[in-house]
Amino acid sequence: DQQVKQNSPSLSVQEGRISILNCDYTNSMFDYFLWYKKYPAEGPTFLISISSIKDKNEDGRFTVFLNKSAKHLSLHIVPSQPGDSAVYFCAASDFNDMRFGAGTRLTVKP
Amino acid sequence: DTGVSQNPRHKITKRGQNVTFRCDPISEHNRLYWYRQTLGQGPEFLTYFQNEAQLEKSRLLSDRFSAERPKGSFSTLEIQRTEQGDSAMYLCASSLAGAGETQYFGPGTRLLVL
């Protein structure tokens, strides 16, 4: 059962433009959401998170938006840089359980 | 380096052999998780420990898989009688239990079963 879905397997953007990665979830019990970034041959690296009591969290170039009614979250990266090229996983958790999406491969072209 | 570490980073084995992986979590973290990741998929939960207690196991964790965390610090994941379908990246993560819990991942162990 895929409780967390990332429907875009890949995304390509030009350097300096905005990257928007999307994620949908089905379990209304999830109350904490995270984005991880993964380079080849490495484990996922924590990027940014958001609690269900908020609808936006910003950290430098990265902003996560949460729409609880739509069960949707998105990660905005602006401006995008070539070093942002990686696979991005969204994750959703309740107290005991964390589920991951299948990932979106972001390519930022110089 | 005070992050999560995993050993070995790579393991090639023949079908039917047993393998064991080790994870050393961030020292003050009381929770430790094991995940499996295959190509094109996100990490899939296998099991987790709070201190030395194994609190949850996924149905993905067949009888051939066993995990331990004997002293509530490092953990081992053993796969007995490996099968080709066990080939994957095995990820370990650790966290501090609580609301807004963030898991921090190790670099993973890539297993190839021939």
Short mmCIF file of C-alpha atoms in Angstrom, two decimals:
data_model
loop_
_atom_site.label_atom_id
_atom_site.label_comp_id
_atom_site.label_asym_id
_atom_site.label_seq_id
_atom_site.Cartn_x
_atom_site.Cartn_y
_atom_site.Cartn_z
CA ASP A 1 0.00 0.00 0.00
CA GLN A 2 1.51 3.24 -1.15
CA GLN A 3 0.59 5.74 1.51
CA VAL A 4 3.01 8.32 0.18
CA LYS A 5 3.24 9.04 -3.53
CA GLN A 6 5.54 11.11 -5.64
CA ASN A 7 3.96 11.01 -9.04
CA SER A 8 6.79 12.64 -10.95
CA PRO A 9 9.78 10.32 -11.24
CA SER A 10 11.90 13.10 -12.70
CA LEU A 11 12.09 16.86 -13.03
CA SER A 12 14.48 19.03 -15.01
CA VAL A 13 14.90 22.76 -14.43
CA GLN A 14 17.29 25.46 -15.47
CA GLU A 15 19.77 26.86 -12.99
CA GLY A 16 18.35 29.89 -11.20
CA ARG A 17 14.73 28.89 -11.73
CA ILE A 18 12.36 27.39 -9.18
CA SER A 19 12.11 23.63 -8.65
CA ILE A 20 8.80 22.35 -7.30
CA LEU A 21 8.60 18.77 -6.11
CA ASN A 22 5.25 17.34 -5.13
CA CYS A 23 4.09 14.63 -2.78
CA ASP A 24 0.68 13.23 -1.85
CA TYR A 25 -0.28 11.07 1.09
CA THR A 26 -3.35 9.11 2.05
CA ASN A 27 -3.10 8.50 5.79
CA SER A 28 -4.68 11.34 7.75
CA MET A 29 -2.85 10.17 10.89
CA PHE A 30 0.47 11.41 9.53
CA ASP A 31 1.44 14.51 11.45
CA TYR A 32 5.05 15.15 10.51
CA PHE A 33 6.47 15.41 7.03
CA LEU A 34 10.04 15.46 5.83
CA TRP A 35 12.06 15.83 2.68
CA TYR A 36 15.29 13.95 2.15
CA LYS A 37 17.88 14.35 -0.57
CA LYS A 38 19.87 11.41 -1.83
CA TYR A 39 23.01 11.27 -3.92
CA PRO A 40 24.07 8.00 -5.59
CA ALA A 41 25.74 5.50 -3.26
CA GLU A 42 24.86 7.55 -0.18
CA GLY A 43 22.09 7.37 2.40
CA PRO A 44 19.29 9.95 2.37
CA THR A 45 20.20 13.29 3.92
CA PHE A 46 17.58 15.18 5.90
CA LEU A 47 16.66 18.45 4.21
CA ILE A 48 13.63 20.07 5.79
CA SER A 49 10.52 19.10 7.71
CA ILE A 50 7.11 20.43 8.64
CA SER A 51 4.66 19.64 11.39
CA SER A 52 0.98 19.25 10.62
CA ILE A 53 0.21 22.34 12.72
CA LYS A 54 1.97 24.49 10.14
CA ASP A 55 1.38 25.07 6.46
CA LYS A 56 4.80 26.44 5.56
CA ASN A 57 8.38 26.06 6.70
CA GLU A 58 11.30 27.84 5.15
CA ASP A 59 15.03 27.23 5.40
CA GLY A 60 17.18 29.27 3.08
CA ARG A 61 16.46 28.30 -0.50
CA PHE A 62 14.13 25.49 0.59
CA THR A 63 10.47 25.90 1.49
CA VAL A 64 8.02 23.14 2.26
CA PHE A 65 4.29 23.75 1.93
CA LEU A 66 1.65 21.54 3.49
CA ASN A 67 -2.00 21.41 2.44
CA LYS A 68 -3.66 19.11 4.94
CA SER A 69 -7.08 19.18 3.37
CA ALA A 70 -5.62 18.02 0.07
CA LYS A 71 -3.11 15.73 1.78
CA HIS A 72 -0.43 17.29 -0.34
CA LEU A 73 2.99 18.73 0.32
CA SER A 74 5.52 20.33 -1.91
CA LEU A 75 9.15 21.36 -1.76
CA HIS A 76 10.22 24.57 -3.46
CA ILE A 77 13.85 25.22 -4.20
CA VAL A 78 14.68 28.71 -5.36
CA PRO A 79 16.98 29.53 -6.95
CA SER A 80 17.89 26.03 -8.11
CA GLN A 81 21.58 25.19 -8.37
CA PRO A 82 23.36 22.38 -10.23
CA GLY A 83 24.44 20.94 -6.87
CA ASP A 84 20.77 20.38 -6.05
CA SER A 85 20.68 17.62 -8.64
CA ALA A 86 19.76 14.49 -6.69
CA VAL A 87 16.84 12.23 -5.87
CA TYR A 88 14.38 13.80 -3.43
CA PHE A 89 12.21 11.65 -1.19
CA CYS A 90 9.26 12.89 0.76
CA ALA A 91 8.37 11.07 3.95
CA ALA A 92 5.37 11.16 6.23
CA SER A 93 5.19 9.90 9.77
CA ASP A 94 3.02 9.45 12.79
CA PHE A 95 4.56 8.56 16.13
CA ASN A 96 5.65 5.06 15.15
CA ASP A 97 5.63 4.84 11.41
CA MET A 98 7.45 6.65 8.61
CA ARG A 99 6.64 6.03 4.98
CA PHE A 100 8.57 7.24 1.98
CA GLY A 101 7.59 8.14 -1.54
CA ALA A 102 9.42 6.56 -4.48
CA GLY A 103 11.45 9.70 -5.09
CA THR A 104 11.79 12.37 -7.75
CA ARG A 105 15.06 12.78 -9.60
CA LEU A 106 15.82 16.47 -9.95
CA THR A 107 18.26 17.63 -12.59
CA VAL A 108 19.32 21.27 -12.54
CA LYS A 109 20.92 22.29 -15.79
CA PRO A 110 23.61 24.99 -15.81
CA ASP B 1 32.23 12.08 12.47
CA THR B 2 29.26 11.71 14.79
CA GLY B 3 26.70 10.63 12.19
CA VAL B 4 25.21 7.21 11.59
CA SER B 5 27.74 4.70 10.29
CA GLN B 6 27.19 1.37 8.60
CA ASN B 7 29.53 -1.49 7.81
CA PRO B 8 30.29 -2.90 5.40
CA ARG B 9 29.43 -0.43 2.66
CA HIS B 10 29.25 -3.17 0.06
CA LYS B 11 28.75 -6.90 0.28
CA ILE B 12 28.73 -9.48 -2.51
CA THR B 13 27.68 -12.95 -1.54
CA LYS B 14 26.53 -16.17 -3.10
CA ARG B 15 22.96 -17.35 -2.80
CA GLY B 16 22.45 -19.39 0.33
CA GLN B 17 25.15 -17.67 2.39
CA ASN B 18 24.48 -15.69 5.55
CA VAL B 19 25.39 -12.02 5.83
CA THR B 20 25.47 -9.61 8.75
CA PHE B 21 25.42 -5.83 8.64
CA ARG B 22 26.23 -3.42 11.43
CA CYS B 23 24.83 0.01 12.22
CA ASP B 24 26.21 2.49 14.72
CA PRO B 25 23.66 5.22 15.42
CA ILE B 26 24.19 8.76 16.60
CA SER B 27 25.19 8.23 20.20
CA GLU B 28 22.37 10.03 22.00
CA HIS B 29 19.63 8.58 19.77
CA ASN B 30 17.40 5.99 21.39
CA ARG B 31 15.61 4.81 18.26
CA LEU B 32 17.22 2.83 15.47
CA TYR B 33 15.55 1.83 12.22
CA TRP B 34 16.38 -0.55 9.40
CA TYR B 35 15.11 0.05 5.87
CA ARG B 36 15.58 -1.63 2.54
CA GLN B 37 15.74 0.30 -0.69
CA THR B 38 15.59 -1.08 -4.22
CA LEU B 39 16.09 0.78 -7.46
CA GLY B 40 13.38 3.29 -8.21
CA GLN B 41 11.75 2.98 -4.81
CA GLY B 42 11.89 4.86 -1.56
CA PRO B 43 13.18 3.24 1.60
CA GLU B 44 10.89 0.49 2.90
CA PHE B 45 10.62 0.02 6.64
CA LEU B 46 11.90 -3.29 8.01
CA THR B 47 12.11 -2.92 11.77
CA TYR B 48 12.93 -0.53 14.57
CA PHE B 49 14.27 -0.51 18.11
CA GLN B 50 13.71 1.79 20.99
CA ASN B 51 16.76 1.29 23.15
CA GLU B 52 17.29 -2.49 23.10
CA ALA B 53 13.66 -3.40 22.51
CA GLN B 54 12.54 -4.33 19.02
CA LEU B 55 9.14 -2.65 18.86
CA GLU B 56 7.94 -3.28 15.36
CA LYS B 57 8.70 -5.54 12.42
CA SER B 58 7.39 -5.20 8.90
CA ARG B 59 5.86 -8.15 7.14
CA LEU B 60 8.70 -7.62 4.65
CA LEU B 61 10.97 -9.04 7.32
CA SER B 62 10.84 -12.75 6.62
CA ASP B 63 12.03 -15.42 9.04
CA ARG B 64 15.42 -15.32 7.35
CA PHE B 65 15.97 -11.79 8.66
CA SER B 66 16.86 -11.04 12.24
CA ALA B 67 17.92 -7.83 13.89
CA GLU B 68 19.39 -7.16 17.29
CA ARG B 69 20.37 -4.20 19.37
CA PRO B 70 21.69 -5.94 22.48
CA LYS B 71 22.86 -2.96 24.51
CA GLY B 72 20.72 -0.27 23.00
CA SER B 73 23.63 1.13 21.01
CA PHE B 74 24.77 -0.51 17.76
CA SER B 75 22.52 -2.90 15.86
CA THR B 76 23.09 -5.83 13.57
CA LEU B 77 20.90 -7.11 10.75
CA GLU B 78 21.47 -10.70 9.69
CA ILE B 79 20.08 -12.33 6.59
CA GLN B 80 20.27 -16.10 6.53
CA ARG B 81 20.23 -18.23 3.37
CA THR B 82 20.35 -15.18 1.14
CA GLU B 83 18.32 -15.10 -2.05
CA GLN B 84 18.84 -13.02 -5.17
CA GLY B 85 15.77 -11.00 -4.25
CA ASP B 86 17.56 -9.81 -1.14
CA SER B 87 19.84 -7.69 -3.30
CA ALA B 88 19.20 -4.11 -2.24
CA MET B 89 20.56 -1.18 -0.30
CA TYR B 90 20.07 -1.68 3.44
CA LEU B 91 19.76 1.61 5.28
CA CYS B 92 19.97 2.33 8.96
CA ALA B 93 18.60 5.47 10.57
CA SER B 94 18.51 6.77 14.12
CA SER B 95 16.43 9.33 15.96
CA LEU B 96 15.33 10.66 19.30
CA ALA B 97 11.83 9.45 20.06
CA GLY B 98 9.21 12.16 20.28
CA ALA B 99 6.96 14.48 18.34
CA GLY B 100 8.54 15.86 15.23
CA GLU B 101 11.01 13.02 15.16
CA THR B 102 13.64 13.29 12.43
CA GLN B 103 15.49 10.19 11.34
CA TYR B 104 19.09 10.53 10.25
CA PHE B 105 20.39 7.95 7.84
CA GLY B 106 23.67 6.18 7.47
CA PRO B 107 25.35 5.65 4.10
CA GLY B 108 23.81 2.22 3.63
CA THR B 109 25.12 -1.25 2.86
CA ARG B 110 24.67 -2.36 -0.70
CA LEU B 111 24.10 -6.11 -0.91
CA LEU B 112 24.44 -8.11 -4.09
CA VAL B 113 23.44 -11.75 -4.00
CA LEU B 114 24.76 -13.75 -6.93
#
